[in-house]
Amino acid sequence: VSDTHELAEALRDFLLRSHRLMDRRMRAEGVSLARFKLLSFILREQPVRSTDVATAFGYSPRTVTEALDGLEREGLIARQPDPVDRRAKRISITPVGETALRASEPLRDRLRDDVFGTLSGEERAAMAAALAKLNHRLAALEAPE
Amino acid sequence: VSDTHELAEALRDFLLRSHRLMDRRMRAEGVSLARFKLLSFILREQPVRSTDVATAFGYSPRTVTEALDGLEREGLIARQPDPVDRRAKRISITPVGETALRASEPLRDRLRDDVFGTLSGEERAAMAAALAKLNHRLAALEAPE
DNA sequence: AAAGATTGATCTATCAATCTTA
DNA sequence: TAAGATTGATAGATCAATCTTT
């Protein structure tokens, strides 16, 4: 297939650089992008279990425990024993965590719009459609039974 | 700006998952995707310095030293003192490294074509054009003087 | 046996600091 | 002073193994 090489490179380049930019700026005024996403999810779905986070984000269990440890260490979330299942813990966001989340939200939105705003509505739609195809194909390759 | 949220999520989701897939499969028969890229560059440009690698990939110096340490530990590359600049080292690929690189190449190409092959030529071209715009915009934001 | 959570070892990446040489 | 390379501390992600409870 022609020209997939350059396309893949450009895609990876964009991810790496946009992630670096957003992370750097967001961290300076509150929470990193990765933490922002976790906190958003926890706020929306709380009380939530570790395994729910892993499923929702497609992360490995290890990644989630590690991330939650960090958030808990800084008092942004709390873990409490699940009253009905003694294997599980219920994760909730703290007032400190909610404040940090709210503080970072406008910056995140502004940066994202700054970047994606260079595309026209048609271009964004075309890109979304292409990504949907790609993600669908990827799902097929991941589970090749 | 409308619908940038879903677009950004889809993009991030695709990159995370495609990277995981390629890395898993490639590692099983040779080298990871990240190492593959480094080895390709070193093979093409050798003898090369650490700072050249950092510049070419947009990586931090720390990332490069760490990566080269790993490659050297497994005998895929060698570092030698630069004869004319005693601060520098010249990095070259070893026969073992070249073999590992060649072994992984077909797999990498096949996987990439498997994924991107679901898009038509027009779709790939549109996506490449959009990414070029995005990367250009990102560069402007990175250096905001 | 399977599910929920954690831990150990490792890779890829960052920032910030340091050391040597130019 | 600046450039080339390294090191220390840390974040974010993987796989594989373990421990407790269902």
Coordinates of C-alpha atoms (C1' of nucleotides) in Angstrom, one line a residue:
Chain A
V1 CA 0.0 0.0 0.0
S2 CA 1.5 3.3 -1.0
D3 CA 2.4 6.2 1.2
T4 CA 1.3 4.6 4.5
H5 CA 4.7 5.1 5.8
E6 CA 4.6 8.9 5.8
L7 CA 1.0 8.9 7.1
A8 CA 1.9 6.7 10.1
E9 CA 4.9 8.9 10.8
A10 CA 2.9 12.1 10.7
L11 CA 0.3 10.6 13.0
R12 CA 2.8 9.4 15.5
D13 CA 4.7 12.7 15.3
F14 CA 1.5 14.6 16.0
L15 CA 0.5 12.5 19.0
L16 CA 3.9 12.8 20.6
R17 CA 4.2 16.5 20.1
S18 CA 0.6 17.4 21.0
H19 CA 0.7 15.3 24.1
R20 CA 4.0 16.9 25.1
L21 CA 2.6 20.4 24.6
M22 CA -0.7 19.8 26.4
D23 CA 1.0 18.0 29.2
R24 CA 3.6 20.7 29.8
R25 CA 1.0 23.5 29.8
M26 CA -1.6 21.7 31.9
R27 CA 0.9 20.5 34.4
A28 CA 2.0 24.0 35.0
E29 CA -1.4 25.1 36.2
G30 CA -2.8 22.0 37.7
V31 CA -2.9 18.4 36.4
S32 CA -1.4 16.6 33.5
L33 CA -3.6 15.5 30.6
A34 CA -3.6 11.8 31.7
R35 CA -4.6 12.8 35.2
F36 CA -7.2 15.2 33.8
K37 CA -8.9 12.3 31.9
L38 CA -8.9 10.0 34.9
L39 CA -10.3 12.6 37.2
S40 CA -13.0 13.5 34.7
F41 CA -14.1 9.9 34.5
I42 CA -14.0 9.4 38.2
L43 CA -16.1 12.6 38.8
R44 CA -18.7 11.5 36.3
E45 CA -18.9 7.8 37.3
Q46 CA -18.1 7.8 41.0
P47 CA -18.0 5.7 43.0
V48 CA -16.1 3.5 40.6
R49 CA -13.7 0.5 40.8
S50 CA -10.2 0.1 39.5
T51 CA -11.3 -2.5 37.0
D52 CA -14.0 -0.1 35.7
V53 CA -11.3 2.5 34.9
A54 CA -9.1 -0.1 33.2
T55 CA -12.0 -1.2 31.0
A56 CA -13.2 2.3 30.2
F57 CA -9.7 3.5 29.1
G58 CA -8.4 0.2 27.7
Y59 CA -5.5 0.4 30.2
S60 CA -3.8 -2.6 31.9
P61 CA -4.6 -3.1 35.6
R62 CA -1.0 -2.1 36.4
T63 CA -1.3 1.3 34.7
V64 CA -4.5 2.0 36.7
T65 CA -3.1 1.1 40.1
E66 CA -0.1 3.2 39.4
A67 CA -2.1 6.2 38.3
L68 CA -4.5 6.0 41.2
D69 CA -1.6 5.7 43.7
G70 CA -0.3 9.0 42.3
L71 CA -3.7 10.7 42.5
E72 CA -4.3 9.4 46.0
R73 CA -0.8 10.4 47.2
E74 CA -1.7 14.0 46.3
G75 CA -5.1 13.8 47.8
L76 CA -7.0 14.1 44.5
I77 CA -9.0 10.9 45.0
A78 CA -9.8 8.6 47.8
R79 CA -10.2 4.8 47.9
Q80 CA -12.7 3.2 50.3
P81 CA -13.6 -0.4 50.8
D82 CA -16.6 -1.6 48.9
P83 CA -19.3 -2.4 51.5
V84 CA -20.7 -5.3 49.5
D85 CA -17.6 -6.9 47.8
R86 CA -14.6 -7.2 50.0
R87 CA -12.3 -7.7 47.0
A88 CA -13.1 -4.3 45.7
K89 CA -12.5 -0.6 46.5
R90 CA -14.6 2.3 45.6
I91 CA -12.8 5.3 44.2
S92 CA -14.2 8.8 44.5
I93 CA -12.8 12.3 43.8
T94 CA -12.0 14.6 46.7
P95 CA -12.9 18.3 46.9
V96 CA -9.2 19.0 46.2
G97 CA -9.4 16.8 43.1
E98 CA -12.5 18.5 41.8
T99 CA -10.9 21.9 42.2
A100 CA -7.8 20.8 40.3
L101 CA -10.0 19.3 37.6
R102 CA -12.0 22.5 37.2
A103 CA -8.9 24.6 37.1
S104 CA -7.4 22.7 34.2
E105 CA -10.6 22.3 32.1
P106 CA -10.6 25.7 30.3
L107 CA -6.9 25.4 29.4
R108 CA -7.5 21.9 28.0
D109 CA -10.4 23.1 25.9
R110 CA -8.6 26.1 24.7
L111 CA -5.5 24.2 23.6
R112 CA -7.5 21.6 21.9
D113 CA -9.5 24.1 20.0
D114 CA -6.4 26.1 19.1
V115 CA -5.0 23.0 17.4
F116 CA -8.0 21.4 15.8
G117 CA -9.5 24.8 14.9
T118 CA -7.1 25.0 12.0
L119 CA -9.2 22.3 10.3
S120 CA -12.5 23.1 8.6
G121 CA -15.6 21.3 9.7
E122 CA -15.4 19.1 6.6
E123 CA -11.8 18.2 7.3
R124 CA -12.6 17.3 10.9
A125 CA -15.6 15.2 9.8
A126 CA -13.4 13.4 7.2
M127 CA -10.7 12.7 9.8
A128 CA -13.3 11.4 12.3
A129 CA -14.7 9.1 9.7
A130 CA -11.3 7.8 8.7
L131 CA -10.3 7.2 12.4
A132 CA -13.5 5.3 12.9
K133 CA -12.6 3.0 10.1
L134 CA -9.1 2.6 11.5
N135 CA -10.2 1.9 15.0
H136 CA -12.7 -0.7 13.6
R137 CA -9.9 -2.4 11.7
L138 CA -7.7 -2.4 14.7
A139 CA -10.3 -4.0 16.9
A140 CA -10.5 -6.8 14.3
L141 CA -6.7 -7.3 14.4
E142 CA -6.6 -7.3 18.2
A143 CA -9.0 -10.2 18.5
P144 CA -8.0 -12.5 15.6
E145 CA -9.6 -15.7 16.9
Chain B
V1 CA -15.2 24.6 18.1
S2 CA -17.6 21.7 17.7
D3 CA -16.8 18.0 17.9
T4 CA -13.1 18.4 18.6
H5 CA -13.5 16.4 21.7
E6 CA -14.6 13.2 20.0
L7 CA -12.0 13.7 17.3
A8 CA -9.2 14.1 19.8
E9 CA -10.3 11.1 21.7
A10 CA -10.5 8.9 18.6
L11 CA -7.1 10.0 17.6
R12 CA -5.5 9.2 20.9
D13 CA -7.4 5.9 21.2
F14 CA -6.1 4.9 17.8
L15 CA -2.5 5.7 18.5
L16 CA -2.5 4.1 21.9
R17 CA -4.0 0.9 20.6
S18 CA -2.1 0.7 17.3
H19 CA 1.1 1.3 19.1
R20 CA 0.3 -1.4 21.6
L21 CA -0.6 -3.9 18.9
M22 CA 2.5 -3.3 16.8
D23 CA 4.8 -3.3 19.8
R24 CA 3.4 -6.5 21.1
R25 CA 3.7 -8.3 17.8
M26 CA 7.1 -6.9 16.8
R27 CA 8.6 -7.5 20.2
A28 CA 7.6 -11.2 19.9
E29 CA 9.8 -11.6 16.8
G30 CA 12.6 -9.2 17.3
V31 CA 12.6 -5.5 18.3
S32 CA 9.9 -3.2 19.6
L33 CA 8.5 -0.4 17.3
A34 CA 10.5 2.3 19.1
R35 CA 13.7 0.3 18.8
F36 CA 13.0 -0.5 15.2
K37 CA 12.8 3.2 14.4
L38 CA 16.0 4.0 16.2
L39 CA 17.9 1.2 14.5
S40 CA 16.6 2.2 11.1
F41 CA 17.8 5.7 11.6
I42 CA 21.2 4.6 12.9
L43 CA 21.7 2.2 10.0
R44 CA 20.8 5.0 7.5
E45 CA 22.9 7.7 9.1
Q46 CA 25.7 6.0 10.9
P47 CA 28.1 7.0 12.4
V48 CA 25.8 9.3 14.3
R49 CA 25.8 11.2 17.6
S50 CA 23.3 11.0 20.4
T51 CA 22.4 14.6 19.8
D52 CA 21.6 13.9 16.2
V53 CA 19.2 11.2 17.2
A54 CA 17.5 13.5 19.7
T55 CA 17.1 16.2 17.0
A56 CA 15.8 13.8 14.3
F57 CA 13.2 12.3 16.5
G58 CA 12.3 15.3 18.6
Y59 CA 13.2 13.3 21.8
S60 CA 14.8 14.7 24.9
P61 CA 18.5 13.9 25.5
R62 CA 17.5 11.6 28.4
T63 CA 15.2 9.5 26.3
V64 CA 18.0 9.0 23.8
T65 CA 20.6 8.0 26.3
E66 CA 18.2 5.6 27.9
A67 CA 17.2 4.0 24.6
L68 CA 20.8 3.7 23.4
D69 CA 21.8 2.1 26.7
G70 CA 19.2 -0.6 26.1
L71 CA 20.3 -1.2 22.6
E72 CA 23.9 -1.4 23.6
R73 CA 23.2 -3.7 26.5
E74 CA 21.8 -6.2 24.0
G75 CA 24.6 -5.7 21.5
L76 CA 22.5 -4.1 18.8
I77 CA 24.5 -0.9 18.6
A78 CA 28.0 0.2 19.6
R79 CA 29.3 3.5 20.9
Q80 CA 32.8 4.6 20.0
P81 CA 34.7 7.8 20.9
D82 CA 34.6 10.5 18.2
P83 CA 38.2 10.9 16.9
V84 CA 37.9 14.6 16.4
D85 CA 35.6 15.7 19.2
R86 CA 36.3 14.3 22.6
R87 CA 32.9 15.2 24.0
A88 CA 31.1 13.1 21.4
K89 CA 30.5 9.4 20.7
R90 CA 29.8 7.8 17.4
I91 CA 27.0 5.3 17.3
S92 CA 26.9 2.5 14.8
I93 CA 24.7 -0.5 14.3
T94 CA 26.2 -4.0 14.9
P95 CA 25.7 -7.0 12.7
V96 CA 23.4 -8.4 15.3
G97 CA 21.4 -5.1 15.3
E98 CA 21.1 -5.2 11.5
T99 CA 19.9 -8.7 11.6
A100 CA 17.2 -7.8 14.2
L101 CA 16.2 -4.9 12.1
R102 CA 15.8 -6.9 8.9
A103 CA 13.9 -9.6 10.7
S104 CA 11.3 -7.1 12.0
E105 CA 10.8 -5.1 8.8
P106 CA 8.4 -7.2 6.9
L107 CA 6.2 -7.6 10.0
R108 CA 6.1 -3.9 10.6
D109 CA 5.2 -3.2 6.9
R110 CA 2.5 -5.9 6.9
L111 CA 0.9 -4.7 10.1
R112 CA 0.9 -1.1 8.9
D113 CA -0.6 -2.0 5.6
D114 CA -3.2 -4.2 7.3
V115 CA -4.4 -1.2 9.3
F116 CA -4.1 1.7 6.8
G117 CA -5.2 -0.5 3.9
T118 CA -8.8 -0.1 5.1
L119 CA -8.7 3.5 3.9
S120 CA -8.9 4.5 0.2
G121 CA -6.2 6.4 -1.4
E122 CA -8.3 9.6 -1.2
E123 CA -8.9 9.0 2.5
R124 CA -5.2 8.6 3.2
A125 CA -4.4 11.7 1.2
A126 CA -7.0 13.7 3.0
M127 CA -5.8 12.5 6.4
A128 CA -2.2 13.3 5.5
A129 CA -3.2 16.8 4.5
A130 CA -5.1 17.3 7.7
L131 CA -2.2 16.0 9.7
A132 CA 0.2 18.4 7.9
K133 CA -2.0 21.3 9.0
L134 CA -2.2 20.1 12.5
N135 CA 1.5 19.5 12.8
H136 CA 2.1 23.0 11.3
R137 CA -0.2 24.5 13.9
L138 CA 1.5 22.6 16.7
A139 CA 4.9 24.0 15.7
A140 CA 3.5 27.5 15.9
L141 CA 2.2 26.8 19.4
E142 CA 5.4 25.3 20.6
A143 CA 7.4 28.3 19.8
P144 CA 5.0 31.2 20.7
E145 CA 7.5 34.1 20.8
Chain C
dA1 C1' -12.0 -21.3 38.5
dA2 C1' -12.7 -16.3 37.9
dA3 C1' -12.7 -11.4 39.4
dG4 C1' -10.7 -7.3 41.9
dA5 C1' -6.5 -5.3 43.2
dT6 C1' -1.8 -5.1 43.9
dT7 C1' 3.2 -5.9 43.0
dG8 C1' 7.8 -6.7 40.4
dA9 C1' 10.4 -5.9 36.4
dT10 C1' 10.8 -3.2 32.3
dC11 C1' 10.2 0.3 28.4
dT12 C1' 9.4 4.9 26.7
dA13 C1' 9.2 9.5 27.7
dT14 C1' 9.6 14.0 30.4
dC15 C1' 12.3 17.9 33.2
dA16 C1' 16.2 19.4 35.5
dA17 C1' 20.9 19.1 36.9
dT18 C1' 25.7 17.8 36.2
dC19 C1' 30.2 16.8 34.1
dT20 C1' 33.6 17.2 30.4
dT21 C1' 35.3 19.3 26.4
dA22 C1' 35.1 23.0 22.6
Chain D
dT1 C1' 29.5 30.2 27.4
dA2 C1' 27.7 26.6 24.9
dA3 C1' 27.6 21.8 23.1
dG4 C1' 27.7 16.7 23.8
dA5 C1' 26.5 13.2 26.9
dT6 C1' 25.1 11.4 31.1
dT7 C1' 22.5 11.0 35.5
dG8 C1' 18.6 11.5 39.1
dA9 C1' 13.8 11.7 39.9
dT10 C1' 9.4 10.8 38.0
dA11 C1' 5.2 9.8 34.9
dG12 C1' 2.7 6.7 32.1
dA13 C1' 2.4 2.4 29.9
dT14 C1' 3.3 -2.8 29.1
dC15 C1' 3.5 -8.1 30.7
dA16 C1' 3.4 -11.5 34.0
dA17 C1' 2.8 -13.1 38.6
dT18 C1' 0.5 -13.0 43.2
dC19 C1' -3.0 -12.6 46.9
dT20 C1' -7.7 -12.3 48.6
dT21 C1' -12.4 -13.0 47.9
dT22 C1' -16.4 -14.5 45.1

